[in-house]
GROMACS .gro file of C-alpha atoms in nm:
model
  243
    1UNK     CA    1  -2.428   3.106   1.186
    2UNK     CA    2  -2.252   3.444   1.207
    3UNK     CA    3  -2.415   3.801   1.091
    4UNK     CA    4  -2.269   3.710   0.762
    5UNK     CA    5  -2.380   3.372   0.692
    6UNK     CA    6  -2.074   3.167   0.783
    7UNK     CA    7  -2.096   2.866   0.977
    8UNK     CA    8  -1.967   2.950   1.355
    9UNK     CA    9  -1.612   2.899   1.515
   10UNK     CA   10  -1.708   2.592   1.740
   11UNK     CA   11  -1.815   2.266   1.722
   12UNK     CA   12  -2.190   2.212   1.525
   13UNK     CA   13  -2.331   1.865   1.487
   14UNK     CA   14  -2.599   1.876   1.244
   15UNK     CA   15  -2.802   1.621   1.417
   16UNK     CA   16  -2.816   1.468   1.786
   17UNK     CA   17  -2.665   1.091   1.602
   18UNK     CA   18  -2.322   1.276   1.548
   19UNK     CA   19  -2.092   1.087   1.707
   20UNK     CA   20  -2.279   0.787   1.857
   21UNK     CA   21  -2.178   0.427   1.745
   22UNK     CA   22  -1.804   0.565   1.644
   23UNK     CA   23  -1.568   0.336   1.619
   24UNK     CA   24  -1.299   0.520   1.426
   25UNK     CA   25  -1.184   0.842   1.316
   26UNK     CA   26  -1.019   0.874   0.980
   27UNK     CA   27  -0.772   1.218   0.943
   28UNK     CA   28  -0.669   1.365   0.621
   29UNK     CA   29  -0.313   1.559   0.694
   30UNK     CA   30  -0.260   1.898   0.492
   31UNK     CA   31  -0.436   2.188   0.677
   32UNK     CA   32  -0.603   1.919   0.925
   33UNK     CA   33  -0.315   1.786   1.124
   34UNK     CA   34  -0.021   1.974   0.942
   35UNK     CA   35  -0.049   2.321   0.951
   36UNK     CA   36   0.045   2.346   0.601
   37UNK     CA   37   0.007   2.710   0.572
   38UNK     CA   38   0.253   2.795   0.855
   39UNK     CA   39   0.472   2.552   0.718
   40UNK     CA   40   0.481   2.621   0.328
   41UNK     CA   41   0.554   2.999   0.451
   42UNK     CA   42   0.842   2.890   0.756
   43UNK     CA   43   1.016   2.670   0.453
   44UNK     CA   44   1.018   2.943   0.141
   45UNK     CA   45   1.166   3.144   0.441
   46UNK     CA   46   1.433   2.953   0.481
   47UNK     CA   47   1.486   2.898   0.113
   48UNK     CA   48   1.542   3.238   0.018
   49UNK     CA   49   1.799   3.256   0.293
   50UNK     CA   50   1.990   2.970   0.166
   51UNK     CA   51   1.944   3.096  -0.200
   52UNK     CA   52   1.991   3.481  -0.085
   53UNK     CA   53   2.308   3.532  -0.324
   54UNK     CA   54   2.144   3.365  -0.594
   55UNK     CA   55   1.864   3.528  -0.531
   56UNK     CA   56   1.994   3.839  -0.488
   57UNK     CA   57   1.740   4.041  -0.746
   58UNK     CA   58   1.449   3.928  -0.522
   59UNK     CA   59   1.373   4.080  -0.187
   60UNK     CA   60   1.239   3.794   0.062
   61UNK     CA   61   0.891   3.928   0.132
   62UNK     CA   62   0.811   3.976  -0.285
   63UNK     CA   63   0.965   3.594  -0.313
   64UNK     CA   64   0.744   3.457  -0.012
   65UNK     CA   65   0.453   3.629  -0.135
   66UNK     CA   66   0.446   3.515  -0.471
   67UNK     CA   67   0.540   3.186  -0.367
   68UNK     CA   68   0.252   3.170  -0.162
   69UNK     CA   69  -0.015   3.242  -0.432
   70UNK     CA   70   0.136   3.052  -0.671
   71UNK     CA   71   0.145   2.748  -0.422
   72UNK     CA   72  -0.263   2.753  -0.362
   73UNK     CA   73  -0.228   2.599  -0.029
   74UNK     CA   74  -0.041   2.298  -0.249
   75UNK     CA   75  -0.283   2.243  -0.472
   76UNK     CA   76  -0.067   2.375  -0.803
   77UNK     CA   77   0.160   2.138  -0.970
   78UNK     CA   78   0.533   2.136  -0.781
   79UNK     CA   79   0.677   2.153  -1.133
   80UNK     CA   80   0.482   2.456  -1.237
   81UNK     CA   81   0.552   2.635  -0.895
   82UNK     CA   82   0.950   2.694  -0.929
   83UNK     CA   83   0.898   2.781  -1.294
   84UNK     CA   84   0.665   3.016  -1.295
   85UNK     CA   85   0.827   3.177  -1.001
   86UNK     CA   86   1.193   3.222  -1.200
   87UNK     CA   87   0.971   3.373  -1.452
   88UNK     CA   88   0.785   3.632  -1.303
   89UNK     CA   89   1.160   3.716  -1.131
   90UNK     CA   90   1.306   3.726  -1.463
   91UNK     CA   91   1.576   3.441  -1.319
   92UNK     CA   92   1.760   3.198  -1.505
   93UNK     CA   93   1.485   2.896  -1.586
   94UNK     CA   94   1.765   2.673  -1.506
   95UNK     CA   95   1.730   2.745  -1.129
   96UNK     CA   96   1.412   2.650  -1.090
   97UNK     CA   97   1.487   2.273  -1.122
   98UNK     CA   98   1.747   2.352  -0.818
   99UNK     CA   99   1.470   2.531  -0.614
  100UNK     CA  100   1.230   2.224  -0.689
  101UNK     CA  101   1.486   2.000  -0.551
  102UNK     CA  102   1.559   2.144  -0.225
  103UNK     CA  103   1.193   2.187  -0.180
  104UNK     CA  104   1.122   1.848  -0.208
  105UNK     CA  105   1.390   1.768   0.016
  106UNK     CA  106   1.340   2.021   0.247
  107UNK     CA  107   0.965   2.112   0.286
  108UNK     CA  108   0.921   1.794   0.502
  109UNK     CA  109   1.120   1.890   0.798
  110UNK     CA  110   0.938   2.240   0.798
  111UNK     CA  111   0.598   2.055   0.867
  112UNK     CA  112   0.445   2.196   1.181
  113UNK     CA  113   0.148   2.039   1.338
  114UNK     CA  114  -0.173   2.246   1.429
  115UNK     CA  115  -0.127   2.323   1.843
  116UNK     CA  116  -0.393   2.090   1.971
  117UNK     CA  117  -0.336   1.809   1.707
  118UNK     CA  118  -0.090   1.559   1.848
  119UNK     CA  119  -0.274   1.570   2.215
  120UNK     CA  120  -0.599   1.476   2.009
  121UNK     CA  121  -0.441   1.269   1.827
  122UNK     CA  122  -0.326   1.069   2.174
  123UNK     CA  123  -0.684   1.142   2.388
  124UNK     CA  124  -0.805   0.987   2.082
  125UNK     CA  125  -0.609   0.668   2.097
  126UNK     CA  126  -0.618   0.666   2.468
  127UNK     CA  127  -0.994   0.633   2.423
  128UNK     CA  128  -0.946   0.256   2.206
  129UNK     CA  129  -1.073   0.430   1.898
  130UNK     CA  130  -0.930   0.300   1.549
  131UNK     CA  131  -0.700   0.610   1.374
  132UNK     CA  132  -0.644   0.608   1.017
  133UNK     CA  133  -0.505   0.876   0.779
  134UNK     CA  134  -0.577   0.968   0.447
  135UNK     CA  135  -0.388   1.207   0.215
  136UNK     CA  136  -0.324   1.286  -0.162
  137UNK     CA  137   0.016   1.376  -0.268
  138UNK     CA  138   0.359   1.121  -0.322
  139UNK     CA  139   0.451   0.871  -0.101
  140UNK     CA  140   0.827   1.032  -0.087
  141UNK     CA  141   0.694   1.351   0.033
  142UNK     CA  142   0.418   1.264   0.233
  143UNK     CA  143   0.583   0.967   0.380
  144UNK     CA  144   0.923   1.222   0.436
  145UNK     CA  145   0.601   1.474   0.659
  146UNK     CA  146   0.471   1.150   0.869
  147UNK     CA  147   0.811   1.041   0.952
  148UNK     CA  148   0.952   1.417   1.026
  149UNK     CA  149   0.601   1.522   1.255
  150UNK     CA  150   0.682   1.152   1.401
  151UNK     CA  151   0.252   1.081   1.361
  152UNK     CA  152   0.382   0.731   1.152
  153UNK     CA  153   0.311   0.499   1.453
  154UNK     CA  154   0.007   0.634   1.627
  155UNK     CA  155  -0.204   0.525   1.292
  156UNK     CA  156  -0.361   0.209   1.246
  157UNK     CA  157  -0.341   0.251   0.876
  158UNK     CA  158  -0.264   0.513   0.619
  159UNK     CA  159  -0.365   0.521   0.238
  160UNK     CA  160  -0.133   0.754   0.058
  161UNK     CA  161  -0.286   0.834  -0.314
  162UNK     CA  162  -0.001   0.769  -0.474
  163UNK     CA  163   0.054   0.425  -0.318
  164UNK     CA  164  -0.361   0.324  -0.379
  165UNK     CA  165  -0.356   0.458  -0.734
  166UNK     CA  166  -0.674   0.635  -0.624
  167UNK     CA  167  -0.669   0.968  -0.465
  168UNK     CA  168  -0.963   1.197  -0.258
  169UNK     CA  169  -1.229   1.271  -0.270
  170UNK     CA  170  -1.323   0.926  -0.500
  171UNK     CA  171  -1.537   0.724  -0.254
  172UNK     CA  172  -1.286   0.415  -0.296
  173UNK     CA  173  -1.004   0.529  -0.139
  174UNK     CA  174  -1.239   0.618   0.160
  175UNK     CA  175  -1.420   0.293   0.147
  176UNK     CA  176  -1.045   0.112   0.174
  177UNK     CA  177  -0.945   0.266   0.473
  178UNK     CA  178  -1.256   0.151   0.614
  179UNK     CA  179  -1.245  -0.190   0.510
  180UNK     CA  180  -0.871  -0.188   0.666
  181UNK     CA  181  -0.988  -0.051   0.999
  182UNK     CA  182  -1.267  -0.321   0.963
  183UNK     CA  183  -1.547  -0.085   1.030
  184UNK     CA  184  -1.851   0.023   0.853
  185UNK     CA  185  -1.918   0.377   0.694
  186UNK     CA  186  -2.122   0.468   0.955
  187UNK     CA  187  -1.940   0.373   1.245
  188UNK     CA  188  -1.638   0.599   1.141
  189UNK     CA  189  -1.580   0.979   1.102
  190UNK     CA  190  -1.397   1.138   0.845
  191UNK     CA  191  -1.242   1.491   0.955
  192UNK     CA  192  -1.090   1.689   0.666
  193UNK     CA  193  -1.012   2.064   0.568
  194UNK     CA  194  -1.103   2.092   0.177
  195UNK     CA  195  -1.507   2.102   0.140
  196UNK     CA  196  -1.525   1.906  -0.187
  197UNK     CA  197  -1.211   1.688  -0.136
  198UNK     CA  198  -1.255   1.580   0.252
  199UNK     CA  199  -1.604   1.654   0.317
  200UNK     CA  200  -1.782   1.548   0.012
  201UNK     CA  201  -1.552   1.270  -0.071
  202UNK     CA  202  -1.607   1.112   0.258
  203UNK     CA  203  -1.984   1.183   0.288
  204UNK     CA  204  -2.009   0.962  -0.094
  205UNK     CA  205  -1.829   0.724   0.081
  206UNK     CA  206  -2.142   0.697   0.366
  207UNK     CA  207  -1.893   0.854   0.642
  208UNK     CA  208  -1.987   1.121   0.887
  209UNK     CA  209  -1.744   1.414   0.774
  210UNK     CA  210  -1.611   1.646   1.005
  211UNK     CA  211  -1.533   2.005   0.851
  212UNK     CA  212  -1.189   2.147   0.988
  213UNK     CA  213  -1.332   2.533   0.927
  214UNK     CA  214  -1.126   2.662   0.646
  215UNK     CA  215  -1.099   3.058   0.753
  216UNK     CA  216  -1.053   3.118   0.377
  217UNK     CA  217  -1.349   2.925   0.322
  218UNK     CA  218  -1.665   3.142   0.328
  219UNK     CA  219  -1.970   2.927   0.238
  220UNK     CA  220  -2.149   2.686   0.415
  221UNK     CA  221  -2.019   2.408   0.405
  222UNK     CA  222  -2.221   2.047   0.392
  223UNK     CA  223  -2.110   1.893   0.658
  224UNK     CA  224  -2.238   1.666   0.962
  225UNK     CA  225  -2.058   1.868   1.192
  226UNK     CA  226  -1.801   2.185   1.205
  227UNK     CA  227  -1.469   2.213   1.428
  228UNK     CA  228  -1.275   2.505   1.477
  229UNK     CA  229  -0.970   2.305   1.604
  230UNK     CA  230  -0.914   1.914   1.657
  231UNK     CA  231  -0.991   1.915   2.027
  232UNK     CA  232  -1.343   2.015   1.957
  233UNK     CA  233  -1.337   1.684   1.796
  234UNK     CA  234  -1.351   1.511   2.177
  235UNK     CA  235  -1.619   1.722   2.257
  236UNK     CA  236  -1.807   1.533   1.958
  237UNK     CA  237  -1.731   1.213   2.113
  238UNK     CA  238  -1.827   1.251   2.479
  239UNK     CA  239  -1.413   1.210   2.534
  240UNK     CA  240  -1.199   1.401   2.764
  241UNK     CA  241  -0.835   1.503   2.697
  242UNK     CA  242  -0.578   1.278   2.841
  243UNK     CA  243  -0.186   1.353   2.911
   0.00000   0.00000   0.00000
């Protein structure tokens, strides 16, 4: 713990089990695998430059900006997000069904990973453990960010929320994946950005959840350990990084 009370930038089991008897390690995607962030920001980028003589009212850094903090790390409704933007531009309402559209066709193939992610992602299934992947959001766009980061195939199952009719962090959607990796609660890790969503969700479920430290994030966080990027996650598990 830091001078300030926040949980430090490396990996911190809370207890010595952490990690023993794993079987499997279940991923959520947004801000975990995808840095979602970086990407949001690198596609309203490119949007304003493809809109620039529509837009031509709105400077890029005011547009990116407010896009930004009306997004909340993609947590605010996409329909709301276009609209209120035309309105606090003062731009014709009809444009933000256009904007809407070419985000939802776009946004996908301006998904970036986190550095370290796809090599864990490999050491990992180098290792024989079972992968799975959990995320919230619509199977067109989530299933358009899989396909685009190419992270489809490495996966021994995914549960998209749209697809299960349940979404994070209810304890049932967690409890599926397990049942589809055909491993019990405790034999699997859970490793997740969002401290109510990810972490609580998966610890209901009887998982071990793995915080991915949210730098926005400043309280402590209840979790059975803490990573400051996915390779600390091999560190966990005794594992070494493979090619």
């Amino acid at each position: 713990m830091d001078a300030r009370g926040r949980q430090s930038r490396r990996a911190v089991p809370r207890d010595a089990e952490v990690g023993l008897h794993i079987q499997a390690v279940v991923f959520d995607l947004d801000g975990t695998l995808l840095d979602r962030r970086r990407s949001f920001e690198r596609f309203v980028r490119d949007q304003w430059g493809r809109f620039a003589r529509v837009l031509r009212t709105v400077d890029q850094e005011p547009y990116v900006q407010t896009l930004i903090e009306l997004d909340r790390d993609g947590y605010a409704p996409r329909k709301e997000l276009f609209t209120r933007m035309t309105a606090h531009f003062e731009l014709p309402s009809g444009l933000a069904e256009t904007l809407l559209t070419d985000y939802r066709a776009g946004f996908p193939n301006a998904c970036v990973l986190f550095p370290d992610a796809a090599q864990t992602l490999l050491s990992l299934r180098a290792s024989s453990l079972k992968l799975g992947l959990i995320t919230n959001g619509s199977v067109r766009m989530q299933s358009r960010k899989l396909e685009c980061l190419a992270l489809s195939s490495i996966f021994d199952t995914i549960l998209i929320s749209d697809a299960e009719g349940i979404s994070k962090p209810d304890p049932q959607i967690f409890h599926r994946a397990l049942e589809r990796l055909n491993v019990n609660p405790a034999q699997a890790f859970f490793v997740g950005d969002h401290p109510e969503v990810d972490v609580a969700g998966a610890r209901a479920a009887g998982m071990q959840a793995i915080w991915r430290r949210d730098p926005s994030v400043l309280r402590v966080v209840d979790a059975d350990a803490v990573i400051e990027e996915l390779g600390d996650l091999l560190t966990l598990l005794g594992l070494e990084q493979r090619d």
